[in-house]
Short mmCIF file of C-alpha atoms and ligand atoms in Angstrom, two decimals:
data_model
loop_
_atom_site.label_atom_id
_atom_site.label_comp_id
_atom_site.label_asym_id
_atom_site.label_seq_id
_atom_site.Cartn_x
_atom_site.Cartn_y
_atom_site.Cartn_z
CA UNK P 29 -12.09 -6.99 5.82
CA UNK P 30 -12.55 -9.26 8.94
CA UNK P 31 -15.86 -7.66 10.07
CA UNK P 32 -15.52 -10.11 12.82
CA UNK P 33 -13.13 -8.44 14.77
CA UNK P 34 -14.77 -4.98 15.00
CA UNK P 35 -17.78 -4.48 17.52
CA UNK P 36 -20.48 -2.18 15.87
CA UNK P 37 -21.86 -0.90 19.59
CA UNK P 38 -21.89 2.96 19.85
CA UNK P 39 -22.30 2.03 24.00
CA UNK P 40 -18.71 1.68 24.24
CA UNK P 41 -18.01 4.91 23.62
CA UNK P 42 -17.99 7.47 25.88
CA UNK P 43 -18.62 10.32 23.72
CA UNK P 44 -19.39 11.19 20.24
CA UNK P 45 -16.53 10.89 18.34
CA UNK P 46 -17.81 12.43 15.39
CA UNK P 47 -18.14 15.50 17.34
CA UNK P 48 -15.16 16.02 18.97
CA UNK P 49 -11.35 16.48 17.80
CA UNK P 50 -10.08 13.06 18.26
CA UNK P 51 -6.27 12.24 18.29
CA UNK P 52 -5.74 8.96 17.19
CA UNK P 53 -2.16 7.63 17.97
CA UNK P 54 -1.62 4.98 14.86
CA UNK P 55 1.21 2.47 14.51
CA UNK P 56 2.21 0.33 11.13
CA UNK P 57 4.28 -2.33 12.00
CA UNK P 58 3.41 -4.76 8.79
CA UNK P 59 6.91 -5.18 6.57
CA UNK P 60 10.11 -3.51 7.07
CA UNK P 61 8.80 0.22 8.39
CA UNK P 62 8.27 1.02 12.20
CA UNK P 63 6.08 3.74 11.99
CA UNK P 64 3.79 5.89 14.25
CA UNK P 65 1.66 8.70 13.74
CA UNK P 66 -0.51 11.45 15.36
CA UNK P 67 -3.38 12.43 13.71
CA UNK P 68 -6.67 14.57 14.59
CA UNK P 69 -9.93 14.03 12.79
CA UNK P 70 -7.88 11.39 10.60
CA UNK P 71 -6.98 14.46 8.46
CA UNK P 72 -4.25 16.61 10.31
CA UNK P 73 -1.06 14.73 10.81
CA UNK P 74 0.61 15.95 14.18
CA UNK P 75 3.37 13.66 13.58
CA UNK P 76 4.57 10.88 11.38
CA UNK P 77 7.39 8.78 12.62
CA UNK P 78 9.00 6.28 10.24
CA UNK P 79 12.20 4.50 10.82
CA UNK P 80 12.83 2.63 7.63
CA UNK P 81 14.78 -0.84 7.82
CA UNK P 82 15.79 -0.27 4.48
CA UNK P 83 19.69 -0.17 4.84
CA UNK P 84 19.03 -3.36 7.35
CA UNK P 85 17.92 -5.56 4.26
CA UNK P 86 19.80 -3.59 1.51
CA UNK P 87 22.15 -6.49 1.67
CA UNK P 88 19.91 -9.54 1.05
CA UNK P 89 17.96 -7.90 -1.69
CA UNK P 90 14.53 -7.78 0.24
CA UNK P 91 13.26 -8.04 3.40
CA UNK P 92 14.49 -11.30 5.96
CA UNK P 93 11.44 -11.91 7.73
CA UNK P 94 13.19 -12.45 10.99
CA UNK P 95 15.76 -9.56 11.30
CA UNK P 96 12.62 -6.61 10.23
CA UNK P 97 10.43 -8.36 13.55
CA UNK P 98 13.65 -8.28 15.49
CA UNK P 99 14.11 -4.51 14.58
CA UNK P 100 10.19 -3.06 14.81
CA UNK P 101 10.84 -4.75 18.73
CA UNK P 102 13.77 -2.18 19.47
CA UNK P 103 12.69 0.49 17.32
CA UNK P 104 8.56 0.09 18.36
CA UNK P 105 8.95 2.28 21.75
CA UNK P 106 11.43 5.18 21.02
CA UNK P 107 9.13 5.23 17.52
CA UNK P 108 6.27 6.24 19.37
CA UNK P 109 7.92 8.46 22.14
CA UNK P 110 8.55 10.38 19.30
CA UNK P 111 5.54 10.51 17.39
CA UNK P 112 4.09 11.59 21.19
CA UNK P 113 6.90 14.28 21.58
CA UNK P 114 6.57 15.70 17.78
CA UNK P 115 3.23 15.96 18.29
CA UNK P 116 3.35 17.73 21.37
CA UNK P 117 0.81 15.08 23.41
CA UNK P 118 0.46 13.11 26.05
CA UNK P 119 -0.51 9.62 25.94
CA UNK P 120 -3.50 10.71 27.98
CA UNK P 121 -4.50 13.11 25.95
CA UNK P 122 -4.93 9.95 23.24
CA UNK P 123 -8.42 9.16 22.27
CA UNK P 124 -8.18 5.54 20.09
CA UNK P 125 -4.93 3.42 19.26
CA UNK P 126 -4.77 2.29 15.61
CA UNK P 127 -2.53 -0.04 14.55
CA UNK P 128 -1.87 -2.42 11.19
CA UNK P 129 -3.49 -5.56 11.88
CA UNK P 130 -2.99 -7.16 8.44
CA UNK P 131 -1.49 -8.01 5.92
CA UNK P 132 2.23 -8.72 6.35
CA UNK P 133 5.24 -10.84 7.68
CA UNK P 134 3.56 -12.38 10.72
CA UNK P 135 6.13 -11.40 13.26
CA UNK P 136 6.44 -7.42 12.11
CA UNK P 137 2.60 -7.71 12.90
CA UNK P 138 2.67 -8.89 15.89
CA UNK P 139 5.33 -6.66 17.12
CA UNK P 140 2.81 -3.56 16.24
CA UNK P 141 -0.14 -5.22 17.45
CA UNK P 142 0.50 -6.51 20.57
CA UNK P 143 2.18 -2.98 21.80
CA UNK P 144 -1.09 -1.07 20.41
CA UNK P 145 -3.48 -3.48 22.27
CA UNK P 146 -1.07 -3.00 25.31
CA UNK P 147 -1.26 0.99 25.11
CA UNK P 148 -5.16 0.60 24.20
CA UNK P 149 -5.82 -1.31 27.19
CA UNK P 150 -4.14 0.22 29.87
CA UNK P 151 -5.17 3.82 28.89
CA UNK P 152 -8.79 2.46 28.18
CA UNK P 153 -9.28 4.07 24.96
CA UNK P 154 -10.97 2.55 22.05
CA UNK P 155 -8.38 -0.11 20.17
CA UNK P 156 -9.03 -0.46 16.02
CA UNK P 157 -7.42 -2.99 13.88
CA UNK P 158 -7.07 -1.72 10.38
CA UNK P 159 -6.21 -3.42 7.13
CA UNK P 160 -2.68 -2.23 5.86
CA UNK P 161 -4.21 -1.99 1.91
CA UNK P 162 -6.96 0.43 3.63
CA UNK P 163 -4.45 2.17 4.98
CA UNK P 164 -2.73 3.03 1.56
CA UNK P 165 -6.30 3.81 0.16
CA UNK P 166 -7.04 6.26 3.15
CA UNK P 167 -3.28 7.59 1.85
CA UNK P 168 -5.33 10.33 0.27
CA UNK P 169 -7.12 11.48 3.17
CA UNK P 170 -4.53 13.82 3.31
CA UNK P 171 -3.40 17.23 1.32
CA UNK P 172 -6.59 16.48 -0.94
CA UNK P 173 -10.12 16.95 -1.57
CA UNK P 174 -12.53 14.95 0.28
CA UNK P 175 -13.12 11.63 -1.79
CA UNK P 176 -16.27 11.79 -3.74
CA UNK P 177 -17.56 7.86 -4.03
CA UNK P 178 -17.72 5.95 -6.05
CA UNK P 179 -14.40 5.84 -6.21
CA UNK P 180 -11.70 3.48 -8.21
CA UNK P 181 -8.47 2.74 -6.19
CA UNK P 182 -5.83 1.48 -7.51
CA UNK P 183 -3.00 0.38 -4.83
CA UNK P 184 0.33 -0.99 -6.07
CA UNK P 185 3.38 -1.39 -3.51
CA UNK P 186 5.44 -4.03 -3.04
CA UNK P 187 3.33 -6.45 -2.01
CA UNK P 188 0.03 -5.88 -3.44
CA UNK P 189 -1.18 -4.82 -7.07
CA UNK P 190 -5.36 -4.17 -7.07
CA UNK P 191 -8.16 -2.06 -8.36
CA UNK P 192 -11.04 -1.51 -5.87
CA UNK P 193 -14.57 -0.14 -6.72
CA UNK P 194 -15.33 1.57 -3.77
CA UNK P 195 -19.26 2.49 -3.83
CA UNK P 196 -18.83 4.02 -0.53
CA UNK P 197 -16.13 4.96 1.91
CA UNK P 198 -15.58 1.53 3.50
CA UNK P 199 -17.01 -0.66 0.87
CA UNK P 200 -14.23 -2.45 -0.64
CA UNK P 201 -14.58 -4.63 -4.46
CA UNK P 202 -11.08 -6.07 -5.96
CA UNK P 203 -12.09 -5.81 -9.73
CA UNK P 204 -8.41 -6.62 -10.40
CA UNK P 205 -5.81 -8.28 -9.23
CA UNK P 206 -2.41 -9.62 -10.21
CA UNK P 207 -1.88 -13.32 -10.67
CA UNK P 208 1.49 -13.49 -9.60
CA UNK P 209 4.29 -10.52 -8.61
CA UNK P 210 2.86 -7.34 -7.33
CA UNK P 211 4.14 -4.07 -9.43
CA UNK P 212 6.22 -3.24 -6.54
CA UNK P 213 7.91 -6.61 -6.29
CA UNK P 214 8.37 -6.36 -9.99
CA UNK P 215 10.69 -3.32 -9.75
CA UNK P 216 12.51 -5.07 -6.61
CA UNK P 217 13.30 -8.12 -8.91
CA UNK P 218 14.28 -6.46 -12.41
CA UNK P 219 16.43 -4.09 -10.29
CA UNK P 220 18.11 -6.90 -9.00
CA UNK P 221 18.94 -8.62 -12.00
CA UNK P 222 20.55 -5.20 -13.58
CA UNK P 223 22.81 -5.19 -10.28
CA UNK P 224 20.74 -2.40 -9.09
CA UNK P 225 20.19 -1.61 -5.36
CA UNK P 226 17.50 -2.51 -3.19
CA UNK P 227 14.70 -1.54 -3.35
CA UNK P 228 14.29 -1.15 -7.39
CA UNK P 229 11.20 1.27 -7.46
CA UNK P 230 13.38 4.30 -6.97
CA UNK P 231 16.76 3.35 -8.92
CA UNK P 232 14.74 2.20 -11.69
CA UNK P 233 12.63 5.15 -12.19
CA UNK P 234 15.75 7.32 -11.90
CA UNK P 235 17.61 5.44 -14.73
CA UNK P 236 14.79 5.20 -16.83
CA UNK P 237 14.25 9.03 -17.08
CA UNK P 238 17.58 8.66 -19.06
CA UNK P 239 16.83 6.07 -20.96
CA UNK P 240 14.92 5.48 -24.47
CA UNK P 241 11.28 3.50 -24.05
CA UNK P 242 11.48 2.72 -27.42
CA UNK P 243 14.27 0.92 -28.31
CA UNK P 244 13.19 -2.46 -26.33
CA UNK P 245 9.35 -3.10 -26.98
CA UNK P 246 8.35 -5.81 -23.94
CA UNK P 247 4.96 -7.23 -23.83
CA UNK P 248 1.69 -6.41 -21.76
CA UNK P 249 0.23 -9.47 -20.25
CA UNK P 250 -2.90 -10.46 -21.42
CA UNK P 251 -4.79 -12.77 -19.24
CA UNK P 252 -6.56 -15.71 -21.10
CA UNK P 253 -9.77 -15.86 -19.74
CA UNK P 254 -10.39 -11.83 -20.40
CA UNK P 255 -10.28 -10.63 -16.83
CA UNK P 256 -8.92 -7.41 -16.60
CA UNK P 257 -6.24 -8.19 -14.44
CA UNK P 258 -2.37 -7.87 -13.75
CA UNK P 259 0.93 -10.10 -14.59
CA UNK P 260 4.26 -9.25 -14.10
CA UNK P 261 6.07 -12.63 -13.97
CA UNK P 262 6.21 -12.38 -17.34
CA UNK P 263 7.40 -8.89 -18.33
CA UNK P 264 10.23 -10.07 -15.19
CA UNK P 265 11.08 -13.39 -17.39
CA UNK P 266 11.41 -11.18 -20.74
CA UNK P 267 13.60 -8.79 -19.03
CA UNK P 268 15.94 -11.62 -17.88
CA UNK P 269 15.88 -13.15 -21.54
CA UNK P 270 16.53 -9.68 -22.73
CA UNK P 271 19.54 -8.99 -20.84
CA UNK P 272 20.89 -12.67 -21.55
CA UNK P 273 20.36 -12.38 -25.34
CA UNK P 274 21.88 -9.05 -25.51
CA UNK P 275 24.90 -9.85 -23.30
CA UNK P 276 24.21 -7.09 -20.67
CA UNK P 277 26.09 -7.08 -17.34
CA UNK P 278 24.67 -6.26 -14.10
CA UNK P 279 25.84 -2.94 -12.55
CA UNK P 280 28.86 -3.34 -10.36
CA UNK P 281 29.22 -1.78 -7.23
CA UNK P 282 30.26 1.80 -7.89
CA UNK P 283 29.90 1.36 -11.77
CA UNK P 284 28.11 4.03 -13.79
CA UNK P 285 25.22 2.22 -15.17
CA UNK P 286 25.57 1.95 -19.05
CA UNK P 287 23.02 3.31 -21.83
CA UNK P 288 22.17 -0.26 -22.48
CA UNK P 289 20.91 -0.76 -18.77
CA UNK P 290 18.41 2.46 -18.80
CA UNK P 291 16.93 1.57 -21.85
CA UNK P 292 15.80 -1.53 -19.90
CA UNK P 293 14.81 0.12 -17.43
CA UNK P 294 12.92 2.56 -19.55
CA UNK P 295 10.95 -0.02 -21.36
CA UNK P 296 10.34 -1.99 -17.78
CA UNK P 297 8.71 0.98 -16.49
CA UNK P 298 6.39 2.22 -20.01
CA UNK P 299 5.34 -2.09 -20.07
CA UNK P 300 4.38 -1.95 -16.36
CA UNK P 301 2.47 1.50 -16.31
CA UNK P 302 0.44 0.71 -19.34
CA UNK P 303 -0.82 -2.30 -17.92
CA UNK P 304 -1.49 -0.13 -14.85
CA UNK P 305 -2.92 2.72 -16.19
CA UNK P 306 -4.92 1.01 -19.12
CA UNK P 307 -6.56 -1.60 -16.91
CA UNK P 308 -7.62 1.39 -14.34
CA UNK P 309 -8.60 3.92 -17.09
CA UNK P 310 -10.61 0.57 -18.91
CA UNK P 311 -12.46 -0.10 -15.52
CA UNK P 312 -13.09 3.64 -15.15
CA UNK P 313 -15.20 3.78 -18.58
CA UNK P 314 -17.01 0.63 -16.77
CA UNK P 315 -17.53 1.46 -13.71
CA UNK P 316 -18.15 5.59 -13.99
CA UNK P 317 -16.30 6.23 -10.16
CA UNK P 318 -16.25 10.23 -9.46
CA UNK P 319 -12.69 9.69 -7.91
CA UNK P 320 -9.54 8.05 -8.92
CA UNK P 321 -6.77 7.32 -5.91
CA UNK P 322 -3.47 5.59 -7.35
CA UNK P 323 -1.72 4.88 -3.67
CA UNK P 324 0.74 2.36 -2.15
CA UNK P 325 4.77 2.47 -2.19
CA UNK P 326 4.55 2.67 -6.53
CA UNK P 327 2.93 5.34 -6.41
CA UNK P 328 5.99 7.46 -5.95
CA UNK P 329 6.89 6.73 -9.29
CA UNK P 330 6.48 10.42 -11.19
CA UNK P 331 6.29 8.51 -14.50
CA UNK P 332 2.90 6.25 -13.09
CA UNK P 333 1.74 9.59 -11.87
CA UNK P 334 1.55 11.55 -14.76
CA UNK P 335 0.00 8.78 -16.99
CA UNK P 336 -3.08 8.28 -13.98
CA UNK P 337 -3.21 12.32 -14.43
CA UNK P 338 -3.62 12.00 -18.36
CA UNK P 339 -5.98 9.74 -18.07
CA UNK P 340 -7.98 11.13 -15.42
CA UNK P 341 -7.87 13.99 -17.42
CA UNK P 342 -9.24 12.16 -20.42
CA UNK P 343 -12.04 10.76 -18.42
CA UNK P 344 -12.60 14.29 -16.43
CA UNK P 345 -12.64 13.06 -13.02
CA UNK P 346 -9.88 14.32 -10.66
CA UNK P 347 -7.25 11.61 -9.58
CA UNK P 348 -5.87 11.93 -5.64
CA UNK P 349 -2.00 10.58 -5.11
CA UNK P 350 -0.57 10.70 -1.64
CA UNK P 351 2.43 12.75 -1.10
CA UNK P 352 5.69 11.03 -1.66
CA UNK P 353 6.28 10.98 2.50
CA UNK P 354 2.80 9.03 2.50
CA UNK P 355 3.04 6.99 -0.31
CA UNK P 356 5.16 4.20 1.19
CA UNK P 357 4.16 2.59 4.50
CA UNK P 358 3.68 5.59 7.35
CA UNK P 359 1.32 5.27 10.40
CA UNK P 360 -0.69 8.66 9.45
CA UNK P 361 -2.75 6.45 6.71
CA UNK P 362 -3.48 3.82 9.62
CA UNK P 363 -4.84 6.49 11.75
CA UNK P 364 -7.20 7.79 8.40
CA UNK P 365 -8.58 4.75 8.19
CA UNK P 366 -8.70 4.08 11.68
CA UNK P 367 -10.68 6.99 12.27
CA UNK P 368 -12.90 6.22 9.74
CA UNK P 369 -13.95 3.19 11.34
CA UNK P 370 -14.12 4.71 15.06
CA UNK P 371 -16.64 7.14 13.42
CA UNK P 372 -18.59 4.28 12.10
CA UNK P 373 -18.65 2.96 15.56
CA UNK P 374 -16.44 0.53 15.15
CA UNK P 375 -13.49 -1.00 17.02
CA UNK P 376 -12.12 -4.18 17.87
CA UNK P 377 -11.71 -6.65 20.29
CA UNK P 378 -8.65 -7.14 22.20
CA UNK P 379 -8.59 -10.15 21.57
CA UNK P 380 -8.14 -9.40 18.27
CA UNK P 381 -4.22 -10.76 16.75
CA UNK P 382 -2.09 -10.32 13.44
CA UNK P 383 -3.78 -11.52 10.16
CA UNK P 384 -1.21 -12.20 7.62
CA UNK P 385 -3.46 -12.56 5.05
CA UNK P 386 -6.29 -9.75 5.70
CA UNK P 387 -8.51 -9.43 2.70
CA UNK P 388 -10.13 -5.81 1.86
CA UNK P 389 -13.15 -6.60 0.31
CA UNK P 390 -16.50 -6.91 1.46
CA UNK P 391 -19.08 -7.08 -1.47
CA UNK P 392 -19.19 -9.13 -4.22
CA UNK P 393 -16.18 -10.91 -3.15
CA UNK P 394 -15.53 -13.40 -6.37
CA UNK P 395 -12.55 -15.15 -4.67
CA UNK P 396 -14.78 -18.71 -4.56
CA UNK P 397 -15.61 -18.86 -7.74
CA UNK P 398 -12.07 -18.25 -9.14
CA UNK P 399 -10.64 -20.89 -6.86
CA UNK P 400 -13.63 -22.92 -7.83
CA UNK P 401 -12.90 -22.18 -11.41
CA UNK P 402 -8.82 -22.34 -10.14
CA UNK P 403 -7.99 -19.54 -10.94
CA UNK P 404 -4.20 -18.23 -9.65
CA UNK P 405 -3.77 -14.92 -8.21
CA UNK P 406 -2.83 -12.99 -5.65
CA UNK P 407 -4.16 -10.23 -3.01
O1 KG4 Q 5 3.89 0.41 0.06
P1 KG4 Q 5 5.31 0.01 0.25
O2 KG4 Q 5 6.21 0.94 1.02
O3 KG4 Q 5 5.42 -1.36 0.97
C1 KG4 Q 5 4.53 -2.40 0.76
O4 KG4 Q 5 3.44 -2.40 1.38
O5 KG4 Q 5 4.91 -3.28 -0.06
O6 KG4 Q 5 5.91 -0.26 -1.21
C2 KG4 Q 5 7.24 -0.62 -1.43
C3 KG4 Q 5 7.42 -0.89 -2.92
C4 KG4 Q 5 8.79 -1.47 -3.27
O7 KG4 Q 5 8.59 -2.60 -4.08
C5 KG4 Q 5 9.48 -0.35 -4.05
O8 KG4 Q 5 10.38 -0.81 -5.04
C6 KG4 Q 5 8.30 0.37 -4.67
O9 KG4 Q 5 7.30 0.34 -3.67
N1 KG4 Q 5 8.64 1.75 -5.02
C7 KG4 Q 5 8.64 2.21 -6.29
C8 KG4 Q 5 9.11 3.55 -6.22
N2 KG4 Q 5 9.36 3.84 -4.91
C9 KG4 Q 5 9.06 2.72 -4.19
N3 KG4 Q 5 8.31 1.63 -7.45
C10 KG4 Q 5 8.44 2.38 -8.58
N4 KG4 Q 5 8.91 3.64 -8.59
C11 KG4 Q 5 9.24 4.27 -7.45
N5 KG4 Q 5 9.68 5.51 -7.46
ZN1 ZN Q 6 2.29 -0.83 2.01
#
């Protein structure tokens, strides 16, 4: 979290938010989804506008950098006319703008940020920058039971694989992290090298519900210097030997996909949610959190779902998904967490710009030592 960039002054308000209903108009600009939301008290969702760019980079195989900013420009406005018209507001009747300030592709940002500050500005309402990864955890804010903290979140999309220990809503500690590809990413890449279509997470969970777990065993990572956290460059390399060795083509284009194919993607899937769910249910015994979240674009996958419900089960402490709709990037989780913060008395600056690579966590942050100790990961 940049604390820099929020202003802890309750003087700038001009009434107590924590009071009032407060609409908070959030937009979530970060990757390849122009989205914008509605939200009151950061847990009713008025509206939640996503235009997905999805069939834009289906082509390529994953997002071009250049042709998702070029899109979140045309798409930014009529996105949040109808967020606005869904929701049944006016923009005056807008209390705070939230928007994604970080991280992503630098350009999506910008696109996102620059309109928000924009609106912010000339309506004169109070302007919060929030950190896309707090975005997914606030996910839950919605269609569950408060959070009870501690907490233990564990957020995988495409871009991002990480446990937090949250002590306290806003308190953010990575106790793992994945030293290469994120979970997400993962899916993306083994889905491409079966022929599969873009993006993997929801082809390969499909195929794998037909397929047999069993019949290809592919490793966990273990990480050599016993931290407890994630690798999936591996598991991707074994999968591409696997397929080599055993001669299997990639799908063609409006070919059925074979037995041989979903029994790869069955294993895939097993391999990555054990090293998912065992690393969260080991740092559950350790840490003792009252909630679990499991959040971010993976967590759509029923498969992952069911093993974080087993073992929340086994550990008796209730686990919180977001609904599929909320799961993958949406501007209603912005405006959670945004409103979290503008209760806290927080905002920022408008001077405040993009951050491409925003860190959530501020406690205990261990990042200095493992680069002193050069250690390879990722956030
Ligand atoms: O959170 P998200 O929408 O964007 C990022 O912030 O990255 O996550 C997108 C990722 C993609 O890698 C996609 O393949 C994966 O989430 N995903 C899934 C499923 N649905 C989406 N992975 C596994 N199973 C799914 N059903
Ligand atoms: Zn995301």
């Amino acid at each position: 979290m940049e604390n820099e960039t929020f202003c802890f002054s309750f003087s700038d308000f001009h009434f107590p938010f924590s009071i009032l209903k407060v609409l908070i108009l959030a937009i979530e600009s970060s990757c390849d989804e122009t989205a914008a939301a509605v939200v009151r008290d950061g847990r009713e969702i008025l509206s939640s506008v996503i235009s997905s760019q999805i069939e834009l980079h289906r082509p390529f195989g994953g997002v071009v950098p250049e042709l998702a900013s070029r899109e979140h420009l045309e798409k930014i406005d009529p996105i949040v006319d109808e967020a606005l018209n869904e929701a049944n507001v006016t923009l005056k009747e807008i209390d705070a703008v939230a928007v994604t300030q970080g991280p992503g592709l630098i350009g999506s940002l910008l696109v996102g940020v620059c309109y928000a500050k924009a609106l912010a500005w000339g309506l004169d309402i109070p302007f919060i920058g929030v950190n896309h990864i707090e975005g997914h955890v606030y996910s839950v804010a919605f269609e569950n039971p408060p959070v009870e903290y501690p907490a233990l979140a564990l957020i995988v999309s495409g871009g991002h694989t990480n446990l937090f220990f949250i002590p306290e809503a806003g308190k953010y500690k990575v106790v793992s992290r994945t030293r290469d590809d994120a979970a997400g990413e993962a899916f993306d890449k083994v889905a491409k090298m079966l022929g599969l279509e873009y993006p993997g997470g929801p082809v390969v969970e499909k195929l794998a519900e037909e397929g047999n777990a069993g019949k290809i065993k592919f490793p966990v990572a273990k990480i050599s210097d016993g931290r407890p956290d994630f690798s999936f460059s591996g598991l991707k390399t074994a999968v591409s030997r696997y397929v080599r060795e055993n001669e299997i083509k990639p799908v063609a284009a409006d070919e059925t996909p074979s037995q041989e194919i979903k029994d790869v993607c069955a294993a895939f899937q097993t391999t990555v949610i054990k090293s998912l769910v065992g690393t969260m249910e080991k740092l559950a015994i350790q840490l003792q959190p009252k909630t679990l979240i499991v959040a971010g674009g993976v967590a759509c996958n029923m498969a992952l779902r069911q093993a974080a419900q087993k073992t929340a089960e086994k550990l008796n402490v209730p686990v919180y998904f977001p609904s599929k709709h909320l799961s993958t990037d949406n501007a209603a989780m912005i405006a959670a967490a945004g409103y979290a913060h503008l209760q806290k008395g927080e905002q920022s600056d408008l001077r405040m710009t993009a951050d491409v690579s925003m860190r959530l966590q501020n406690f205990e942050n261990e990042d200095a030592d493992l680069r002193k100790k050069k250690v390879r990961y990722r956030l």
